[in-house]
Short mmCIF file of C-alpha atoms and ligand atoms in Angstrom, two decimals:
data_model
loop_
_atom_site.label_atom_id
_atom_site.label_comp_id
_atom_site.label_asym_id
_atom_site.label_seq_id
_atom_site.Cartn_x
_atom_site.Cartn_y
_atom_site.Cartn_z
CA UNK H 95 129.58 117.63 81.89
CA UNK H 96 128.10 119.34 85.06
CA UNK H 97 129.14 118.84 88.75
CA UNK H 98 127.41 119.98 91.02
CA UNK H 99 129.29 121.58 93.56
CA UNK H 100 129.67 118.79 96.16
CA UNK H 101 128.69 120.29 99.02
CA UNK H 102 129.19 118.84 103.12
CA UNK H 103 126.86 115.85 102.17
CA UNK H 104 129.40 112.22 101.45
CA UNK H 105 126.33 109.87 100.60
CA UNK H 106 122.48 110.40 99.75
CA UNK H 107 120.43 107.47 99.64
CA UNK H 108 117.60 107.27 97.71
CA UNK H 109 114.50 105.16 98.38
CA UNK H 110 111.17 104.86 96.34
CA UNK H 111 107.76 104.36 98.20
CA UNK H 112 104.07 103.31 96.77
CA UNK H 113 101.99 102.87 99.53
CA UNK H 114 104.62 101.37 101.92
CA UNK H 115 102.95 102.16 105.09
CA UNK H 116 103.72 98.65 106.79
CA UNK H 117 107.12 98.09 105.63
CA UNK H 118 108.37 101.68 106.36
CA UNK H 119 108.44 101.11 110.30
CA UNK H 120 111.00 98.37 109.53
CA UNK H 121 113.09 99.95 106.75
CA UNK H 122 113.87 103.03 109.21
CA UNK H 123 114.71 100.38 111.66
CA UNK H 124 117.65 99.27 109.96
CA UNK H 125 118.17 101.83 108.10
CA UNK H 126 119.56 104.10 109.70
CA UNK H 127 121.33 101.70 112.38
CA UNK H 128 123.17 101.33 109.22
CA UNK H 129 123.50 104.13 107.68
CA UNK H 130 124.74 106.46 111.33
CA UNK H 131 127.70 104.11 111.79
CA UNK H 132 128.58 104.64 108.70
CA UNK H 133 130.30 107.87 110.26
CA UNK H 134 129.84 110.27 107.20
CA UNK H 135 127.17 112.46 106.83
CA UNK H 136 124.28 111.20 105.20
CA UNK H 137 120.94 112.18 103.91
CA UNK H 138 117.82 109.66 102.98
CA UNK H 139 116.05 110.44 100.59
CA UNK H 140 112.08 109.15 100.71
CA UNK H 141 110.62 110.03 97.66
CA UNK H 142 107.17 109.78 98.15
CA UNK H 143 106.14 108.44 95.07
CA UNK H 144 102.47 110.06 95.21
CA UNK H 145 100.54 106.74 97.61
CA UNK H 146 97.03 106.79 98.87
CA UNK H 147 97.74 105.52 102.39
CA UNK H 148 99.63 106.60 105.37
CA UNK H 149 103.23 106.88 104.14
CA UNK H 150 103.11 111.04 103.66
CA UNK H 151 101.73 110.78 107.29
CA UNK H 152 104.60 108.38 108.71
CA UNK H 153 107.26 110.06 106.79
CA UNK H 154 106.71 113.37 108.96
CA UNK H 155 106.15 112.01 112.04
CA UNK H 156 110.07 110.16 111.24
CA UNK H 157 111.34 113.03 110.15
CA UNK H 158 110.95 115.07 113.14
CA UNK H 159 113.12 112.20 115.53
CA UNK H 160 115.65 112.04 112.20
CA UNK H 161 117.08 115.18 110.72
CA UNK H 162 119.02 113.46 108.25
CA UNK H 163 115.50 112.21 106.23
CA UNK H 164 114.55 114.56 103.41
CA UNK H 165 111.39 113.65 101.99
CA UNK H 166 109.74 114.92 98.63
CA UNK H 167 106.49 114.01 97.65
CA UNK H 168 105.43 113.67 94.07
CA UNK H 169 101.98 114.94 93.30
CA UNK H 170 100.70 111.68 92.05
CA UNK H 171 102.26 108.31 91.44
CA UNK H 172 104.88 108.30 88.81
CA UNK H 173 105.98 104.87 88.60
CA UNK H 174 109.28 103.07 89.82
CA UNK H 175 111.35 104.78 87.88
CA UNK H 176 110.30 108.41 87.45
CA UNK H 177 110.34 108.01 91.72
CA UNK H 178 114.13 107.46 90.89
CA UNK H 179 114.85 109.45 88.97
CA UNK H 180 112.91 112.79 91.04
CA UNK H 181 115.41 111.00 93.72
CA UNK H 182 118.13 111.25 92.40
CA UNK H 183 117.67 115.00 90.87
CA UNK H 184 116.81 115.69 94.41
CA UNK H 185 119.96 113.67 96.04
CA UNK H 186 123.16 116.89 97.55
CA UNK H 187 125.96 114.13 97.73
CA UNK H 188 129.18 113.25 96.55
CA UNK H 189 127.55 109.36 96.24
CA UNK H 190 124.20 108.69 95.79
CA UNK H 191 122.62 105.09 96.59
CA UNK H 192 119.52 103.65 95.49
CA UNK H 193 117.41 101.04 97.29
CA UNK H 194 113.69 99.73 98.05
CA UNK H 195 111.31 100.27 100.71
CA UNK H 196 110.67 96.75 101.53
CA UNK H 197 113.70 95.64 102.80
CA UNK H 198 114.31 92.77 99.63
CA UNK H 199 117.70 94.61 99.51
CA UNK H 200 119.83 94.71 102.66
CA UNK H 201 120.14 98.18 103.70
CA UNK H 202 123.88 97.08 106.17
CA UNK H 203 125.24 96.35 102.28
CA UNK H 204 125.60 100.36 101.78
CA UNK H 205 128.77 101.91 103.91
CA UNK H 206 130.45 98.47 102.18
CA UNK H 207 129.43 99.79 99.07
CA UNK H 208 130.53 103.10 99.47
CA UNK H 209 134.08 101.69 101.23
CA UNK H 210 134.06 99.78 97.62
CA UNK H 211 133.69 102.70 95.71
CA UNK H 212 136.13 105.08 97.72
CA UNK H 213 139.02 102.34 97.92
CA UNK H 214 139.11 101.44 94.10
CA UNK H 215 138.06 104.81 92.82
CA UNK H 216 134.66 103.31 91.12
CA UNK H 217 131.73 105.50 90.26
CA UNK H 218 128.85 102.54 90.16
CA UNK H 219 128.54 99.59 92.42
CA UNK H 220 125.70 96.95 91.75
CA UNK H 221 124.41 95.67 93.84
CA UNK H 222 123.97 91.67 92.80
CA UNK H 223 121.82 89.11 93.94
CA UNK H 224 123.70 86.31 95.11
CA UNK H 225 119.92 83.77 94.96
CA UNK H 226 116.51 85.08 93.86
CA UNK H 227 114.48 82.14 96.45
CA UNK H 228 112.51 83.88 98.24
CA UNK H 229 111.09 85.38 95.32
CA UNK H 230 107.57 83.70 93.83
CA UNK H 231 108.40 81.29 91.19
CA UNK H 232 106.80 83.40 88.85
CA UNK H 233 108.59 86.61 89.56
CA UNK H 234 112.10 84.67 89.25
CA UNK H 235 111.05 83.24 85.86
CA UNK H 236 109.64 86.00 84.31
CA UNK H 237 112.69 88.05 85.57
CA UNK H 238 115.46 85.70 84.42
CA UNK H 239 113.10 85.85 81.31
CA UNK H 240 113.42 90.07 81.39
CA UNK H 241 117.67 89.93 81.55
CA UNK H 242 117.99 86.98 78.88
CA UNK H 243 116.47 89.04 76.84
CA UNK H 244 118.24 92.49 77.87
CA UNK H 245 121.67 90.92 77.70
CA UNK H 246 120.24 89.73 74.05
CA UNK H 247 120.26 93.40 72.94
CA UNK H 248 122.05 95.83 75.24
CA UNK H 249 124.87 93.69 75.35
CA UNK H 250 126.57 91.50 78.15
CA UNK H 251 127.68 94.88 80.16
CA UNK H 252 123.39 94.57 81.89
CA UNK H 253 124.41 92.14 84.74
CA UNK H 254 122.48 90.04 85.08
CA UNK H 255 120.41 89.46 88.45
CA UNK H 256 121.21 93.82 89.09
CA UNK H 257 118.47 95.25 89.97
CA UNK H 258 117.60 98.84 91.34
CA UNK H 259 120.09 98.43 94.35
CA UNK H 260 123.23 100.40 93.35
CA UNK H 261 125.82 103.00 94.22
CA UNK H 262 126.82 106.16 92.08
CA UNK H 263 129.19 108.37 92.25
CA UNK H 264 128.09 112.23 91.30
CA UNK H 265 129.53 112.04 88.33
CA UNK H 266 128.24 109.07 87.06
CA UNK H 267 123.98 110.84 88.66
CA UNK H 268 125.28 113.59 86.76
CA UNK H 269 125.76 111.48 83.50
CA UNK H 270 122.65 110.39 84.41
CA UNK H 271 121.14 113.80 84.94
CA UNK H 272 122.13 115.11 81.78
CA UNK H 273 120.19 112.79 79.59
CA UNK H 274 116.54 113.98 78.46
CA UNK H 275 114.44 113.09 81.31
CA UNK H 276 112.45 110.96 79.21
CA UNK H 277 115.27 108.79 78.65
CA UNK H 278 115.89 108.81 82.14
CA UNK H 279 113.49 105.62 82.33
CA UNK H 280 115.32 102.14 83.29
CA UNK H 281 117.97 102.67 85.08
CA UNK H 282 119.43 99.19 84.77
CA UNK H 283 119.91 99.22 81.76
CA UNK H 284 121.01 103.17 81.11
CA UNK H 285 123.89 102.85 84.22
CA UNK H 286 125.37 99.32 82.70
CA UNK H 287 125.22 101.93 79.73
CA UNK H 288 127.33 104.35 81.15
CA UNK H 289 130.46 102.31 81.04
CA UNK H 290 131.79 103.64 84.35
CA UNK H 291 134.42 102.02 86.12
CA UNK H 292 131.75 99.92 88.17
CA UNK H 293 132.18 97.17 90.89
CA UNK H 294 129.85 94.90 92.82
CA UNK H 295 128.58 93.44 96.02
CA UNK H 296 126.60 90.44 96.55
CA UNK H 297 123.70 89.95 98.50
CA UNK H 298 121.09 87.74 99.54
CA UNK H 299 117.90 89.00 98.78
CA UNK H 300 115.69 88.83 101.11
CA UNK H 301 111.46 88.49 101.56
CA UNK H 302 109.86 91.44 101.20
CA UNK H 303 108.94 93.09 105.34
CA UNK H 304 105.56 94.73 104.81
CA UNK H 305 102.80 95.48 102.69
CA UNK H 306 102.55 93.79 98.85
CA UNK H 307 104.35 94.14 96.30
CA UNK H 308 104.03 98.07 94.06
CA UNK H 309 104.65 95.67 91.07
CA UNK H 310 101.34 95.14 89.09
CA UNK H 311 101.47 92.33 86.24
CA UNK H 312 101.27 95.65 84.15
CA UNK H 313 103.83 97.86 85.64
CA UNK H 314 106.78 94.84 84.48
CA UNK H 315 105.21 94.56 81.12
CA UNK H 316 105.33 98.81 80.98
CA UNK H 317 108.69 98.60 82.22
CA UNK H 318 109.88 95.07 79.69
CA UNK H 319 108.31 97.27 77.14
CA UNK H 320 109.95 100.21 77.47
CA UNK H 321 113.42 98.58 77.77
CA UNK H 322 113.26 96.81 75.26
CA UNK H 323 112.03 100.22 72.54
CA UNK H 324 114.45 102.61 74.34
CA UNK H 325 117.35 100.44 73.83
CA UNK H 326 116.85 98.35 70.53
CA UNK H 327 116.36 98.30 66.93
CA UNK H 328 115.62 94.74 66.97
CA UNK H 329 112.86 94.50 67.09
CA UNK H 330 112.47 96.78 63.83
CA UNK H 331 114.59 94.13 62.24
CA UNK H 332 112.13 91.32 63.51
CA UNK H 333 109.63 92.92 61.30
CA UNK H 334 112.00 92.83 58.57
CA UNK H 335 112.97 89.93 58.84
CA UNK H 336 109.22 88.25 59.19
CA UNK H 337 108.15 90.45 55.87
CA UNK H 338 111.82 88.47 53.61
CA UNK H 339 110.32 85.57 55.58
CA UNK H 340 106.61 85.50 54.30
CA UNK H 341 108.23 87.18 50.92
CA UNK H 342 109.57 84.09 50.68
CA UNK H 343 106.71 82.14 51.36
CA UNK H 344 104.22 83.03 48.68
CA UNK H 345 106.69 83.42 46.18
CA UNK H 346 107.09 79.61 47.21
CA UNK H 347 103.74 79.46 46.77
CA UNK H 348 103.51 81.26 43.53
CA UNK H 349 105.83 78.74 41.37
CA UNK H 350 103.16 76.11 43.38
CA UNK H 351 100.02 76.93 41.86
CA UNK H 352 101.50 78.30 38.35
CA UNK H 353 102.92 73.82 38.69
CA UNK H 354 99.70 73.19 39.08
CA UNK H 355 98.13 75.76 36.43
CA UNK H 356 100.81 73.89 33.97
CA UNK H 357 99.33 70.91 35.05
CA UNK H 358 95.76 71.06 33.78
CA UNK H 359 94.33 70.61 37.34
CA UNK H 360 91.92 72.90 38.44
CA UNK H 361 93.01 74.71 41.20
CA UNK H 362 90.11 74.81 44.15
CA UNK H 363 91.48 77.93 45.37
CA UNK H 364 89.50 78.79 48.38
CA UNK H 365 92.55 77.68 50.93
CA UNK H 366 95.31 78.42 50.35
CA UNK H 367 94.22 81.93 49.67
CA UNK H 368 93.06 82.24 52.80
CA UNK H 369 95.58 81.00 54.33
CA UNK H 370 97.96 83.74 52.26
CA UNK H 371 95.42 86.61 52.97
CA UNK H 372 95.66 85.59 56.63
CA UNK H 373 99.10 84.83 57.18
CA UNK H 374 100.13 88.57 55.00
CA UNK H 375 97.23 90.35 56.61
CA UNK H 376 99.10 89.19 60.05
CA UNK H 377 102.64 90.06 59.30
CA UNK H 378 101.59 93.61 58.20
CA UNK H 379 100.10 94.35 61.07
CA UNK H 380 103.11 93.02 63.48
CA UNK H 381 105.52 95.20 61.84
CA UNK H 382 102.67 98.17 62.06
CA UNK H 383 102.56 97.39 65.34
CA UNK H 384 105.89 97.91 66.40
CA UNK H 385 106.26 100.71 63.71
CA UNK H 386 103.74 102.60 66.18
CA UNK H 387 105.20 101.56 68.96
CA UNK H 388 108.76 103.75 68.06
CA UNK H 389 106.46 106.43 66.54
CA UNK H 390 104.96 106.13 69.98
CA UNK H 391 108.03 106.70 71.34
CA UNK H 392 109.32 109.83 68.99
CA UNK H 393 106.05 111.18 69.52
CA UNK H 394 106.46 111.78 73.64
CA UNK H 395 110.39 112.21 73.14
CA UNK H 396 109.22 115.49 71.08
CA UNK H 397 105.95 116.93 73.29
CA UNK H 398 109.63 116.64 76.22
CA UNK H 399 106.63 116.82 78.84
CA UNK H 400 107.77 116.07 82.81
CA UNK H 401 107.67 112.57 83.96
CA UNK H 402 106.62 113.37 87.77
CA UNK H 403 105.48 116.94 89.61
CA UNK H 404 106.98 117.86 92.73
CA UNK H 405 104.91 118.41 95.48
CA UNK H 406 106.96 119.67 97.80
CA UNK H 407 110.43 118.67 99.79
CA UNK H 408 111.23 118.83 103.29
CA UNK H 409 114.51 121.13 102.07
CA UNK H 410 113.38 123.43 100.84
CA UNK H 411 111.23 125.12 104.01
CA UNK H 412 108.66 126.89 101.95
CA UNK H 413 106.98 123.95 100.76
CA UNK H 414 106.23 125.65 97.14
CA UNK H 415 105.06 123.75 94.64
CA UNK H 416 107.61 122.73 91.94
CA UNK H 417 107.27 120.82 88.76
CA UNK H 418 109.69 118.21 87.30
CA UNK H 419 112.97 118.56 84.63
N1 LIG B 255 108.01 101.78 94.08
C1 LIG B 255 106.79 103.00 92.99
N2 LIG B 255 106.51 103.53 92.54
C2 LIG B 255 105.82 102.18 91.55
C3 LIG B 255 105.62 100.80 92.51
C4 LIG B 255 106.83 100.94 92.86
O1 LIG B 255 107.94 103.99 93.74
O2 LIG B 255 104.25 103.12 91.14
C5 LIG B 255 108.19 101.48 94.88
C6 LIG B 255 108.00 100.91 95.69
O3 LIG B 255 107.29 101.30 96.85
C7 LIG B 255 109.60 99.64 96.68
C8 LIG B 255 109.87 99.57 95.32
O4 LIG B 255 109.28 101.02 94.45
O5 LIG B 255 109.82 100.82 97.02
C9 LIG B 255 110.64 98.73 94.11
O6 LIG B 255 108.68 97.85 94.45
P1 LIG B 255 108.04 96.30 94.50
O7 LIG B 255 108.90 96.16 95.84
O8 LIG B 255 106.87 96.38 95.01
O9 LIG B 255 108.56 95.70 93.46
P2 LIG B 255 108.89 93.79 93.14
O10 LIG B 255 110.26 94.15 94.52
O11 LIG B 255 107.86 93.11 93.56
O12 LIG B 255 109.83 93.87 92.14
MG1 LIG B 256 110.68 94.33 96.40
#
């Protein structure tokens, strides 16, 4: 696999941001000292995911006094995972960390991750939440269900409670970049799938420092559907099993109706017919829906549309607009 020149930058820190004007000052106040104190050359790649608030303006202001800050702006809101993709493609560091902008993950752990990776020659260091007591009950339960399902569908390599706070080596980043972009969407599953040497640091998940969650229910559902369909054909097998079960059930009903017929009693009929028609109809609809989900994925994959568009990158001074990969 192609390995990009490592250059002089040891560490890149990718921060996707969507309408984070409220959290930005606090983020800078904690991220900068943490990285300055790490004693390595670094860059912070802030990916402005089409924010509609003052995030871009504040980033520009921060940049004047913080040369290590680099701002990549996307043309429109592409979503958390696509913003991460944009950041990974832009990052030049020998190691690339990713962290949310809302300080739920402590930036002070990044140097620790780097040290661990270097000392033990690891390609991946996961940030693992030791507890989520600060998340809402709803978020905890939906996240619990999500990781339970993913571990069953994708395998035990998926660490429960590991989100998108992690450190990757250049080799791991290049491996991810080499995948088609439409498959670069659910990093918390793709990274464990790589199976590269990995370690973890545990941390306490904190409360969002300011602003509100940028993950709407719709976006959460989309992430879950995306996760299942990119990684598993199990739902298609579910369709098969539903088909088999309904076939057996219908067979029993056939035997029963013949029995009733032979016994000479007239069959009132409509209830059983009604039930059978409804049942078969719904099973068929479920199966067609499942097929549609996968056919839809194949369709998008064939189109090979970029998942994001870069509007500007402060590292390229000319700021010529440029398409995503
Ligand atoms: N985010 C993004 N694009 C989106 C939604 C979220 O770049 O469309 C960023 C957001 O700014 C934050 C990170 O993704 O840095 C995680 O989002 P959030 O903290 O709102 O999610 P939660 O912690 O509630 O799951
Ligand atoms: Mg958050």
